[in-house]
mmCIF file of C-alpha atoms and ligand atoms in Angstrom:
data_model
loop_
_atom_site.group_PDB
_atom_site.id
_atom_site.type_symbol
_atom_site.label_atom_id
_atom_site.label_comp_id
_atom_site.label_asym_id
_atom_site.label_seq_id
_atom_site.Cartn_x
_atom_site.Cartn_y
_atom_site.Cartn_z
ATOM 1 C CA MET A 1116 -55.434 29.201 -5.789
ATOM 2 C CA LEU A 1117 -53.115 27.128 -8.004
ATOM 3 C CA ILE A 1118 -53.814 23.388 -8.135
ATOM 4 C CA LEU A 1119 -51.918 20.621 -9.926
ATOM 5 C CA GLY A 1120 -54.154 17.758 -11.050
ATOM 6 C CA VAL A 1121 -52.743 14.293 -11.756
ATOM 7 C CA GLU A 1122 -54.598 11.388 -13.404
ATOM 8 C CA THR A 1123 -53.261 7.870 -14.012
ATOM 9 C CA SER A 1124 -56.303 5.660 -13.350
ATOM 10 C CA CYS A 1125 -56.288 3.739 -16.616
ATOM 11 C CA ASP A 1126 -54.210 4.196 -19.766
ATOM 12 C CA ASP A 1127 -53.755 7.967 -19.988
ATOM 13 C CA THR A 1128 -51.005 9.757 -18.091
ATOM 14 C CA ALA A 1129 -52.228 13.287 -17.451
ATOM 15 C CA ALA A 1130 -51.346 16.435 -15.520
ATOM 16 C CA ALA A 1131 -52.985 19.857 -15.455
ATOM 17 C CA VAL A 1132 -52.640 23.177 -13.656
ATOM 18 C CA LEU A 1133 -55.772 25.118 -12.738
ATOM 19 C CA ARG A 1134 -56.271 28.570 -11.295
ATOM 20 C CA ASP A 1135 -59.188 28.906 -8.881
ATOM 21 C CA GLY A 1136 -60.614 25.561 -9.977
ATOM 22 C CA GLN A 1137 -61.857 27.065 -13.208
ATOM 23 C CA THR A 1138 -59.109 28.426 -15.457
ATOM 24 C CA ILE A 1139 -57.015 25.777 -17.186
ATOM 25 C CA LEU A 1140 -53.391 26.972 -17.414
ATOM 26 C CA ALA A 1141 -52.133 23.639 -18.761
ATOM 27 C CA ASN A 1142 -53.748 20.294 -19.577
ATOM 28 C CA VAL A 1143 -51.287 17.662 -20.804
ATOM 29 C CA VAL A 1144 -52.155 14.053 -21.675
ATOM 30 C CA SER A 1145 -50.042 11.181 -22.925
ATOM 31 C CA SER A 1146 -52.187 8.429 -24.421
ATOM 32 C CA GLN A 1147 -51.042 4.802 -24.347
ATOM 33 C CA ASP A 1148 -53.066 3.704 -27.400
ATOM 34 C CA GLN A 1149 -49.849 2.738 -29.207
ATOM 35 C CA VAL A 1150 -48.760 0.535 -26.292
ATOM 36 C CA HIS A 1151 -52.057 -1.361 -25.993
ATOM 37 C CA GLY A 1152 -53.036 -1.270 -29.685
ATOM 38 C CA PRO A 1153 -51.390 -4.589 -30.601
ATOM 39 C CA TYR A 1154 -53.397 -6.318 -27.827
ATOM 40 C CA GLY A 1155 -56.765 -4.751 -28.707
ATOM 41 C CA GLY A 1156 -57.348 -3.608 -25.113
ATOM 42 C CA VAL A 1157 -55.596 -2.183 -22.059
ATOM 43 C CA VAL A 1158 -52.956 -4.520 -20.566
ATOM 44 C CA PRO A 1159 -52.778 -3.461 -16.873
ATOM 45 C CA GLU A 1160 -49.114 -4.321 -16.311
ATOM 46 C CA LEU A 1161 -48.032 -2.429 -19.429
ATOM 47 C CA ALA A 1162 -50.221 0.522 -18.394
ATOM 48 C CA SER A 1163 -48.508 0.941 -15.019
ATOM 49 C CA ARG A 1164 -45.035 0.582 -16.530
ATOM 50 C CA GLN A 1165 -45.870 3.217 -19.127
ATOM 51 C CA HIS A 1166 -47.225 5.581 -16.440
ATOM 52 C CA ILE A 1167 -43.919 5.244 -14.559
ATOM 53 C CA LYS A 1168 -42.031 6.259 -17.711
ATOM 54 C CA THR A 1169 -44.206 9.231 -18.615
ATOM 55 C CA ILE A 1170 -45.505 10.700 -15.358
ATOM 56 C CA LEU A 1171 -42.500 12.924 -14.535
ATOM 57 C CA PRO A 1172 -42.156 14.492 -17.988
ATOM 58 C CA ILE A 1173 -45.935 15.010 -18.099
ATOM 59 C CA VAL A 1174 -46.049 16.758 -14.698
ATOM 60 C CA ASP A 1175 -42.975 18.843 -15.603
ATOM 61 C CA GLY A 1176 -44.550 19.671 -18.953
ATOM 62 C CA ALA A 1177 -47.777 20.846 -17.334
ATOM 63 C CA LEU A 1178 -45.912 23.058 -14.822
ATOM 64 C CA GLN A 1179 -43.759 24.527 -17.578
ATOM 65 C CA LYS A 1180 -46.686 25.156 -19.876
ATOM 66 C CA ALA A 1181 -48.543 26.889 -17.053
ATOM 67 C CA ASN A 1182 -45.357 28.815 -16.219
ATOM 68 C CA VAL A 1183 -45.669 27.724 -12.614
ATOM 69 C CA ARG A 1184 -43.019 26.347 -10.239
ATOM 70 C CA LEU A 1185 -43.802 23.504 -7.879
ATOM 71 C CA GLN A 1186 -43.448 25.808 -4.864
ATOM 72 C CA ASP A 1187 -46.074 28.174 -6.334
ATOM 73 C CA LEU A 1188 -48.761 25.506 -5.990
ATOM 74 C CA ASP A 1189 -51.376 25.765 -3.253
ATOM 75 C CA GLY A 1190 -52.347 22.131 -3.557
ATOM 76 C CA MET A 1191 -52.340 18.959 -5.594
ATOM 77 C CA ALA A 1192 -55.213 16.659 -6.550
ATOM 78 C CA VAL A 1193 -54.837 13.079 -7.688
ATOM 79 C CA THR A 1194 -57.213 10.293 -8.711
ATOM 80 C CA TYR A 1195 -57.299 7.553 -6.066
ATOM 81 C CA GLY A 1196 -60.046 5.428 -7.699
ATOM 82 C CA PRO A 1197 -61.761 3.807 -9.428
ATOM 83 C CA GLY A 1198 -59.300 2.332 -11.905
ATOM 84 C CA LEU A 1199 -56.494 -0.176 -12.325
ATOM 85 C CA VAL A 1200 -54.616 -0.482 -9.060
ATOM 86 C CA GLY A 1201 -51.139 -0.486 -10.619
ATOM 87 C CA SER A 1202 -52.000 2.601 -12.664
ATOM 88 C CA LEU A 1203 -53.610 4.468 -9.770
ATOM 89 C CA LEU A 1204 -50.582 3.818 -7.553
ATOM 90 C CA VAL A 1205 -48.213 5.607 -9.934
ATOM 91 C CA GLY A 1206 -50.017 8.953 -9.761
ATOM 92 C CA LEU A 1207 -50.936 8.625 -6.100
ATOM 93 C CA SER A 1208 -47.402 7.700 -4.999
ATOM 94 C CA LEU A 1209 -45.901 10.539 -7.006
ATOM 95 C CA VAL A 1210 -48.254 13.121 -5.515
ATOM 96 C CA LYS A 1211 -47.733 11.773 -1.982
ATOM 97 C CA GLY A 1212 -43.969 11.978 -2.479
ATOM 98 C CA MET A 1213 -44.173 15.522 -3.828
ATOM 99 C CA SER A 1214 -46.467 16.525 -0.978
ATOM 100 C CA PHE A 1215 -44.175 14.978 1.654
ATOM 101 C CA ARG A 1216 -41.089 16.642 0.187
ATOM 102 C CA SER A 1217 -42.581 20.093 -0.426
ATOM 103 C CA GLY A 1218 -45.183 20.370 2.331
ATOM 104 C CA ILE A 1219 -47.821 21.237 -0.297
ATOM 105 C CA PRO A 1220 -51.127 19.601 0.733
ATOM 106 C CA TYR A 1221 -52.968 17.199 -1.525
ATOM 107 C CA VAL A 1222 -56.422 15.633 -1.869
ATOM 108 C CA GLY A 1223 -57.640 12.377 -3.429
ATOM 109 C CA VAL A 1224 -60.268 12.668 -6.161
ATOM 110 C CA ASN A 1225 -62.900 10.165 -7.262
ATOM 111 C CA HIS A 1226 -62.450 9.813 -11.030
ATOM 112 C CA LEU A 1227 -66.211 9.477 -11.607
ATOM 113 C CA GLU A 1228 -67.008 12.677 -9.735
ATOM 114 C CA ALA A 1229 -64.403 14.478 -11.821
ATOM 115 C CA HIS A 1230 -66.138 13.323 -15.041
ATOM 116 C CA LEU A 1231 -69.515 14.513 -13.704
ATOM 117 C CA LEU A 1232 -68.201 17.994 -12.893
ATOM 118 C CA ALA A 1233 -65.943 18.463 -15.966
ATOM 119 C CA ILE A 1234 -68.715 20.254 -17.827
ATOM 120 C CA HIS A 1235 -68.436 23.228 -15.425
ATOM 121 C CA LEU A 1236 -64.974 24.007 -16.779
ATOM 122 C CA GLU A 1237 -66.645 25.215 -19.962
ATOM 123 C CA HIS A 1238 -70.339 25.818 -19.392
ATOM 124 C CA GLU A 1239 -72.707 27.015 -16.746
ATOM 125 C CA VAL A 1240 -75.110 24.128 -16.429
ATOM 126 C CA PRO A 1241 -77.846 24.511 -13.827
ATOM 127 C CA PHE A 1242 -78.445 21.642 -11.406
ATOM 128 C CA PRO A 1243 -80.012 19.150 -11.534
ATOM 129 C CA TYR A 1244 -78.715 17.445 -14.640
ATOM 130 C CA ILE A 1245 -78.490 13.886 -15.915
ATOM 131 C CA ALA A 1246 -74.978 12.676 -16.627
ATOM 132 C CA LEU A 1247 -74.168 9.762 -18.903
ATOM 133 C CA LEU A 1248 -70.602 8.501 -18.469
ATOM 134 C CA ALA A 1249 -69.604 6.158 -21.261
ATOM 135 C CA SER A 1250 -65.969 5.169 -21.682
ATOM 136 C CA GLY A 1251 -63.761 2.111 -21.941
ATOM 137 C CA GLY A 1252 -64.156 1.517 -18.214
ATOM 138 C CA HIS A 1253 -67.618 2.758 -17.277
ATOM 139 C CA THR A 1254 -71.181 3.151 -18.465
ATOM 140 C CA LEU A 1255 -73.153 4.981 -15.778
ATOM 141 C CA LEU A 1256 -76.144 7.244 -15.395
ATOM 142 C CA TYR A 1257 -76.336 9.739 -12.527
ATOM 143 C CA ARG A 1258 -78.610 12.514 -11.464
ATOM 144 C CA VAL A 1259 -76.394 15.406 -10.348
ATOM 145 C CA SER A 1260 -78.213 17.863 -8.069
ATOM 146 C CA GLY A 1261 -75.146 19.759 -6.864
ATOM 147 C CA VAL A 1262 -71.474 19.253 -6.023
ATOM 148 C CA GLY A 1263 -71.466 16.170 -3.787
ATOM 149 C CA ASP A 1264 -75.147 15.446 -4.433
ATOM 150 C CA TYR A 1265 -75.273 12.461 -6.784
ATOM 151 C CA VAL A 1266 -77.828 9.705 -7.286
ATOM 152 C CA HIS A 1267 -76.792 6.575 -9.169
ATOM 153 C CA LEU A 1268 -79.573 5.733 -11.628
ATOM 154 C CA GLY A 1269 -78.085 2.831 -13.545
ATOM 155 C CA GLY A 1270 -74.983 1.283 -14.988
ATOM 156 C CA THR A 1271 -73.716 -1.580 -17.057
ATOM 157 C CA ARG A 1272 -74.132 -5.106 -15.741
ATOM 158 C CA ASP A 1273 -71.265 -6.432 -17.852
ATOM 159 C CA ASP A 1274 -69.118 -4.629 -20.437
ATOM 160 C CA ALA A 1275 -68.722 -0.861 -20.597
ATOM 161 C CA ALA A 1276 -69.941 0.676 -23.870
ATOM 162 C CA GLY A 1277 -66.418 1.641 -24.957
ATOM 163 C CA GLU A 1278 -65.142 -1.817 -24.087
ATOM 164 C CA ALA A 1279 -67.838 -3.312 -26.345
ATOM 165 C CA PHE A 1280 -66.732 -0.973 -29.167
ATOM 166 C CA ASP A 1281 -63.125 -2.077 -28.634
ATOM 167 C CA LYS A 1282 -63.911 -5.798 -28.523
ATOM 168 C CA VAL A 1283 -66.216 -5.714 -31.546
ATOM 169 C CA GLY A 1284 -63.635 -3.618 -33.401
ATOM 170 C CA ARG A 1285 -61.133 -6.386 -32.777
ATOM 171 C CA MET A 1286 -63.522 -9.096 -34.016
ATOM 172 C CA LEU A 1287 -64.065 -7.066 -37.197
ATOM 173 C CA GLY A 1288 -60.312 -6.639 -37.716
ATOM 174 C CA LEU A 1289 -60.399 -2.863 -37.140
ATOM 175 C CA ALA A 1290 -57.730 -0.717 -35.477
ATOM 176 C CA TYR A 1291 -57.620 -0.043 -31.717
ATOM 177 C CA PRO A 1292 -59.384 1.792 -30.145
ATOM 178 C CA GLY A 1293 -62.491 0.290 -31.726
ATOM 179 C CA GLY A 1294 -64.855 3.243 -31.159
ATOM 180 C CA PRO A 1295 -63.502 5.676 -33.734
ATOM 181 C CA ALA A 1296 -62.680 2.792 -36.115
ATOM 182 C CA ILE A 1297 -66.239 1.425 -35.975
ATOM 183 C CA GLN A 1298 -67.709 4.884 -36.506
ATOM 184 C CA ARG A 1299 -65.469 5.373 -39.547
ATOM 185 C CA ALA A 1300 -66.183 1.896 -40.966
ATOM 186 C CA ALA A 1301 -69.939 2.529 -40.633
ATOM 187 C CA GLU A 1302 -69.625 5.935 -42.353
ATOM 188 C CA ASP A 1303 -67.563 4.509 -45.243
ATOM 189 C CA TRP A 1304 -69.997 1.632 -45.673
ATOM 190 C CA GLU A 1305 -72.963 3.998 -45.712
ATOM 191 C CA GLN A 1306 -71.306 6.275 -48.265
ATOM 192 C CA ALA A 1307 -70.508 3.298 -50.468
ATOM 193 C CA GLY A 1308 -74.172 2.195 -50.239
ATOM 194 C CA GLY A 1309 -73.265 -1.165 -48.673
ATOM 195 C CA ALA A 1310 -75.740 -4.000 -48.106
ATOM 196 C CA SER A 1311 -77.655 -3.642 -44.846
ATOM 197 C CA GLN A 1312 -77.345 -6.187 -42.082
ATOM 198 C CA PRO A 1313 -80.435 -7.250 -40.140
ATOM 199 C CA PRO A 1314 -80.587 -5.231 -36.887
ATOM 200 C CA LEU A 1315 -78.639 -6.541 -33.902
ATOM 201 C CA PRO A 1316 -80.310 -7.012 -30.491
ATOM 202 C CA ARG A 1317 -80.765 -4.345 -27.807
ATOM 203 C CA ALA A 1318 -80.755 -5.331 -24.133
ATOM 204 C CA TRP A 1319 -83.494 -3.179 -22.595
ATOM 205 C CA LEU A 1320 -83.471 -4.861 -19.163
ATOM 206 C CA GLY A 1321 -87.076 -3.959 -18.457
ATOM 207 C CA GLU A 1322 -87.807 -0.600 -16.895
ATOM 208 C CA THR A 1323 -84.338 -0.282 -15.365
ATOM 209 C CA LEU A 1324 -81.750 2.304 -16.345
ATOM 210 C CA ASP A 1325 -79.097 -0.438 -16.486
ATOM 211 C CA PHE A 1326 -77.155 -1.510 -19.544
ATOM 212 C CA SER A 1327 -75.789 -4.767 -20.919
ATOM 213 C CA PHE A 1328 -73.566 -5.090 -23.963
ATOM 214 C CA SER A 1329 -72.173 -8.612 -23.732
ATOM 215 C CA GLY A 1330 -75.130 -10.201 -25.593
ATOM 216 C CA LEU A 1331 -74.689 -7.700 -28.408
ATOM 217 C CA LYS A 1332 -71.023 -8.617 -28.645
ATOM 218 C CA THR A 1333 -71.937 -12.298 -28.857
ATOM 219 C CA ALA A 1334 -74.511 -11.526 -31.567
ATOM 220 C CA VAL A 1335 -71.789 -9.892 -33.696
ATOM 221 C CA ARG A 1336 -69.534 -12.889 -33.128
ATOM 222 C CA ARG A 1337 -72.315 -15.280 -34.191
ATOM 223 C CA ARG A 1338 -72.955 -13.314 -37.414
ATOM 224 C CA LEU A 1339 -69.250 -13.399 -38.235
ATOM 225 C CA ILE A 1340 -69.035 -17.133 -37.600
ATOM 226 C CA GLU A 1341 -72.079 -17.732 -39.829
ATOM 227 C CA ALA A 1342 -70.653 -15.573 -42.629
ATOM 228 C CA CYS A 1343 -66.912 -16.316 -42.424
ATOM 229 C CA GLY A 1344 -66.461 -19.278 -40.100
ATOM 230 C CA GLY A 1345 -64.806 -17.122 -37.434
ATOM 231 C CA THR A 1346 -63.680 -13.590 -36.559
ATOM 232 C CA ALA A 1347 -60.618 -11.463 -37.331
ATOM 233 C CA ASP A 1348 -59.335 -12.604 -33.916
ATOM 234 C CA ASP A 1349 -58.952 -16.056 -35.470
ATOM 235 C CA GLY A 1350 -56.746 -14.569 -38.191
ATOM 236 C CA LEU A 1351 -59.510 -14.602 -40.808
ATOM 237 C CA ALA A 1352 -59.920 -11.866 -43.422
ATOM 238 C CA MET A 1353 -63.269 -10.074 -43.149
ATOM 239 C CA PRO A 1354 -65.112 -8.862 -46.283
ATOM 240 C CA ALA A 1355 -65.289 -5.036 -46.166
ATOM 241 C CA ASP A 1356 -69.024 -4.912 -46.858
ATOM 242 C CA LEU A 1357 -69.771 -7.262 -43.950
ATOM 243 C CA VAL A 1358 -67.442 -5.298 -41.630
ATOM 244 C CA GLY A 1359 -69.123 -1.983 -42.506
ATOM 245 C CA GLY A 1360 -72.641 -3.412 -42.242
ATOM 246 C CA LEU A 1361 -71.979 -5.012 -38.865
ATOM 247 C CA ALA A 1362 -70.145 -1.920 -37.601
ATOM 248 C CA ALA A 1363 -73.204 0.181 -38.503
ATOM 249 C CA ALA A 1364 -75.674 -2.292 -36.966
ATOM 250 C CA PHE A 1365 -73.596 -2.623 -33.779
ATOM 251 C CA GLN A 1366 -73.218 1.145 -33.439
ATOM 252 C CA ALA A 1367 -76.959 1.630 -34.006
ATOM 253 C CA SER A 1368 -77.759 -0.794 -31.152
ATOM 254 C CA VAL A 1369 -75.391 0.850 -28.675
ATOM 255 C CA VAL A 1370 -76.518 4.360 -29.615
ATOM 256 C CA ASP A 1371 -80.202 3.440 -29.405
ATOM 257 C CA VAL A 1372 -79.884 1.981 -25.896
ATOM 258 C CA LEU A 1373 -77.623 4.753 -24.538
ATOM 259 C CA ALA A 1374 -79.792 7.550 -25.944
ATOM 260 C CA THR A 1375 -83.115 5.955 -24.960
ATOM 261 C CA LYS A 1376 -82.080 5.272 -21.354
ATOM 262 C CA THR A 1377 -80.473 8.695 -20.931
ATOM 263 C CA ALA A 1378 -83.654 10.366 -22.191
ATOM 264 C CA LEU A 1379 -85.746 8.169 -19.887
ATOM 265 C CA ALA A 1380 -83.563 9.198 -16.934
ATOM 266 C CA ALA A 1381 -84.038 12.874 -17.808
ATOM 267 C CA GLU A 1382 -87.762 12.439 -18.194
ATOM 268 C CA ARG A 1383 -88.167 10.564 -14.900
ATOM 269 C CA SER A 1384 -85.976 13.029 -12.988
ATOM 270 C CA ARG A 1385 -87.451 16.088 -14.701
ATOM 271 C CA ALA A 1386 -83.886 17.270 -15.353
ATOM 272 C CA ARG A 1387 -83.546 20.236 -17.686
ATOM 273 C CA SER A 1388 -80.037 19.360 -18.848
ATOM 274 C CA ILE A 1389 -78.162 16.285 -19.999
ATOM 275 C CA ILE A 1390 -74.391 16.052 -19.998
ATOM 276 C CA VAL A 1391 -72.173 13.318 -21.414
ATOM 277 C CA GLY A 1392 -68.632 12.316 -20.491
ATOM 278 C CA GLY A 1393 -66.137 9.599 -21.415
ATOM 279 C CA GLY A 1394 -64.569 8.694 -24.732
ATOM 280 C CA VAL A 1395 -67.786 7.284 -26.244
ATOM 281 C CA ALA A 1396 -69.213 10.831 -26.075
ATOM 282 C CA ALA A 1397 -67.056 11.480 -29.153
ATOM 283 C CA ASN A 1398 -69.362 9.223 -31.178
ATOM 284 C CA GLY A 1399 -71.144 11.279 -33.858
ATOM 285 C CA PRO A 1400 -74.343 9.204 -34.141
ATOM 286 C CA LEU A 1401 -74.635 9.105 -30.310
ATOM 287 C CA ARG A 1402 -74.364 12.891 -30.134
ATOM 288 C CA ALA A 1403 -76.991 13.256 -32.862
ATOM 289 C CA ALA A 1404 -79.370 10.808 -31.149
ATOM 290 C CA LEU A 1405 -78.958 12.501 -27.763
ATOM 291 C CA ALA A 1406 -79.498 15.947 -29.295
ATOM 292 C CA GLU A 1407 -82.723 14.707 -30.865
ATOM 293 C CA ARG A 1408 -83.999 13.144 -27.635
ATOM 294 C CA ALA A 1409 -83.035 16.175 -25.554
ATOM 295 C CA ALA A 1410 -84.836 18.509 -27.979
ATOM 296 C CA ALA A 1411 -87.970 16.335 -27.790
ATOM 297 C CA LEU A 1412 -87.894 16.669 -23.978
ATOM 298 C CA GLY A 1413 -87.165 20.393 -24.072
ATOM 299 C CA ALA A 1414 -83.872 19.687 -22.283
ATOM 300 C CA GLU A 1415 -80.447 21.081 -23.076
ATOM 301 C CA LEU A 1416 -77.614 18.746 -24.155
ATOM 302 C CA ARG A 1417 -74.109 19.791 -23.092
ATOM 303 C CA ILE A 1418 -71.018 17.807 -24.040
ATOM 304 C CA PRO A 1419 -67.522 18.883 -22.923
ATOM 305 C CA SER A 1420 -64.822 19.437 -25.574
ATOM 306 C CA PRO A 1421 -63.184 16.145 -26.561
ATOM 307 C CA SER A 1422 -60.104 16.835 -24.406
ATOM 308 C CA LEU A 1423 -62.297 17.221 -21.311
ATOM 309 C CA CYS A 1424 -64.588 14.278 -22.200
ATOM 310 C CA THR A 1425 -61.840 11.669 -22.259
ATOM 311 C CA ASP A 1426 -59.593 11.004 -19.278
ATOM 312 C CA ASN A 1427 -57.723 14.185 -18.374
ATOM 313 C CA ALA A 1428 -56.237 15.888 -15.335
ATOM 314 C CA ALA A 1429 -58.036 19.240 -15.702
ATOM 315 C CA MET A 1430 -61.216 17.588 -14.414
ATOM 316 C CA ILE A 1431 -59.211 16.104 -11.506
ATOM 317 C CA GLY A 1432 -57.839 19.550 -10.675
ATOM 318 C CA ALA A 1433 -61.339 21.048 -10.859
ATOM 319 C CA ALA A 1434 -62.919 18.424 -8.574
ATOM 320 C CA GLY A 1435 -59.875 18.645 -6.269
ATOM 321 C CA SER A 1436 -60.211 22.425 -6.019
ATOM 322 C CA GLN A 1437 -63.742 21.947 -4.681
ATOM 323 C CA ARG A 1438 -62.290 19.625 -2.031
ATOM 324 C CA PHE A 1439 -59.621 22.170 -1.047
ATOM 325 C CA VAL A 1440 -62.205 24.927 -0.730
ATOM 326 C CA ALA A 1441 -64.229 22.616 1.537
ATOM 327 C CA GLY A 1442 -61.150 22.189 3.728
ATOM 328 C CA THR A 1443 -60.363 18.565 2.848
ATOM 329 C CA ARG A 1444 -56.738 17.350 3.027
ATOM 330 C CA ALA A 1445 -55.496 13.796 2.457
ATOM 331 C CA GLY A 1446 -52.902 12.056 4.606
ATOM 332 C CA LEU A 1447 -50.020 9.938 3.408
ATOM 333 C CA ASP A 1448 -52.075 6.865 4.322
ATOM 334 C CA LEU A 1449 -54.628 7.403 1.528
ATOM 335 C CA ALA A 1450 -54.886 4.109 -0.398
ATOM 336 C CA ALA A 1451 -55.706 3.553 -4.046
ATOM 337 C CA VAL A 1452 -59.246 2.105 -4.279
ATOM 338 C CA PRO A 1453 -59.702 0.260 -7.603
ATOM 339 C CA SER A 1454 -63.452 -0.284 -7.121
ATOM 340 C CA LEU A 1455 -64.197 3.106 -5.529
ATOM 341 C CA ARG A 1456 -67.847 4.096 -5.884
ATOM 342 C CA LEU A 1457 -69.357 7.530 -5.985
ATOM 343 C CA VAL A 1458 -72.489 6.696 -4.043
ATOM 344 C CA PRO A 1459 -73.982 3.447 -2.747
ATOM 345 C CA GLY A 1460 -75.042 1.440 -5.792
ATOM 346 C CA GLY A 1461 -72.464 2.730 -8.234
HETATM 347 O O1 KG4 B 937 -62.697 8.139 -21.714
HETATM 348 P P1 KG4 B 937 -61.730 7.310 -22.491
HETATM 349 O O2 KG4 B 937 -60.729 8.030 -23.327
HETATM 350 O O3 KG4 B 937 -60.917 6.477 -21.464
HETATM 351 C C1 KG4 B 937 -60.909 5.191 -21.074
HETATM 352 O O4 KG4 B 937 -61.952 4.570 -20.851
HETATM 353 O O5 KG4 B 937 -59.742 4.749 -20.902
HETATM 354 O O6 KG4 B 937 -62.580 6.313 -23.394
HETATM 355 C C2 KG4 B 937 -62.005 5.464 -24.323
HETATM 356 C C3 KG4 B 937 -63.118 4.673 -24.973
HETATM 357 C C4 KG4 B 937 -62.608 3.542 -25.861
HETATM 358 O O7 KG4 B 937 -63.295 2.366 -25.512
HETATM 359 C C5 KG4 B 937 -62.955 4.022 -27.254
HETATM 360 O O8 KG4 B 937 -63.230 2.955 -28.151
HETATM 361 C C6 KG4 B 937 -64.175 4.873 -27.014
HETATM 362 O O9 KG4 B 937 -63.920 5.527 -25.799
HETATM 363 N N1 KG4 B 937 -64.373 5.848 -28.091
HETATM 364 C C7 KG4 B 937 -65.430 5.844 -28.935
HETATM 365 C C8 KG4 B 937 -65.203 6.873 -29.877
HETATM 366 N N2 KG4 B 937 -64.019 7.488 -29.562
HETATM 367 C C9 KG4 B 937 -63.522 6.849 -28.456
HETATM 368 N N3 KG4 B 937 -66.502 5.045 -28.980
HETATM 369 C C10 KG4 B 937 -67.399 5.267 -29.957
HETATM 370 N N4 KG4 B 937 -67.242 6.213 -30.907
HETATM 371 C C11 KG4 B 937 -66.181 7.032 -30.911
HETATM 372 N N5 KG4 B 937 -66.046 7.964 -31.858
HETATM 373 ZN ZN1 ZN B 938 -62.732 8.103 -17.237
#
C-alpha cells in the first residue's frame, strides 16, 4: 500500500510517501522560518501564501524521491486540523483536487494523532504510553492505550511551550525560532561562567496536569524592564550576561514543569513508556530531565528522530494508513477544522 502524506497545518510545507504505513520512501519538508523570522512568530497570512508557493514542488519532490508516480498511489492522507485555517486549506484543497482528478481516495488526519503515533515509525513501543506534545502550537499530555484510544490528561491554559520560547527569545533579542537560540544562549553563558539569575517562577496549577507559561513570560519581561528599562522588542540592546542568565533561568523553569508533569502523568497512569513529540522535544536539557525522571520511575523514554518530532508528512502518512486499513475514506466535503480536538477535553 503506497500512501502520500501531506501536511500544511502551520508553517511547514511537507509531503511524504510511505509503504504499508511503516516504510518511509520520501519525507520532504520546507520550513518557513526565514519568512516568519523577521516577525518573531508565525504570520498566518504569510504562512498560507508560502504554502501555495511551495506545495506543488514539495509533493513532486516527494514522489520523485520515492520513485513513485501519482497513479501508483493507493491513497492520500492530509491534515485537516488543528492548525491555521488558511494553511490547512492549502494542503486539503490540493489533496481533494488530486483525488477528484485521479480517483485516488484520500483521508483526513488529525495532526495531534499523527504526532502521538509518529514514534511507531521508528520504535516498537508497547501501549499504554504517556505522550508529551510540546511545539509552537501545542503543549499536551495524553495517555495512549492503542491506536484510537487516547485520554487527554492536560494541556496549556495559555501559551504553548514553544511559543513561550519564541516570545522570550524575541524579548532577549535572540534569533527566531527562540527555542534553539535560548538553548544556545544558556549553554554559552554557562560555559563562560556567567552570573546566575534568581530562579524564575513555575506555574504548578495544583494537582492538575495542565500548564501555563504566560506568567513566566511576564516574569522575564519584568526582569528585563528592571535591568534595562525595556526589552529587545523596544529596540534596546541587552547585555550578553543578562541574556544568557535569563535564557538559562527561563529554560530551567519550562523544563522543570514539563518534566515533572510528564513524570507525574506516567506515575499516575502506571505507563511503562514516555514519548515526546513537537519541536521542543529537541531541547537538550528537557531530554536530559525526562530521561532522569523516566529512569527513576523505571519507565522507558522514547523520542522520535528530530525530523519526525517536528511537523512532517511521514507521520500524517502513517496515521492516514491506519485510517485506510480501517476502511475510512473522506468525501470532497471534508472541511478544515482549525480547533479540531483529539478527544473531548483536548
Ligand atoms: O513542532 P514544531 O517544529 O512546529 C510548530 O509548532 O510549528 O515546533 C517548533 C517549536 C518552536 O516554538 C521552537 O522554538 C521550538 O519548537 N523548538 C525548541 C527547540 N527547537 C525547536 N524549543 C526549545 N529548545 C529547542 N532546542
Ligand atoms: Zn505539530
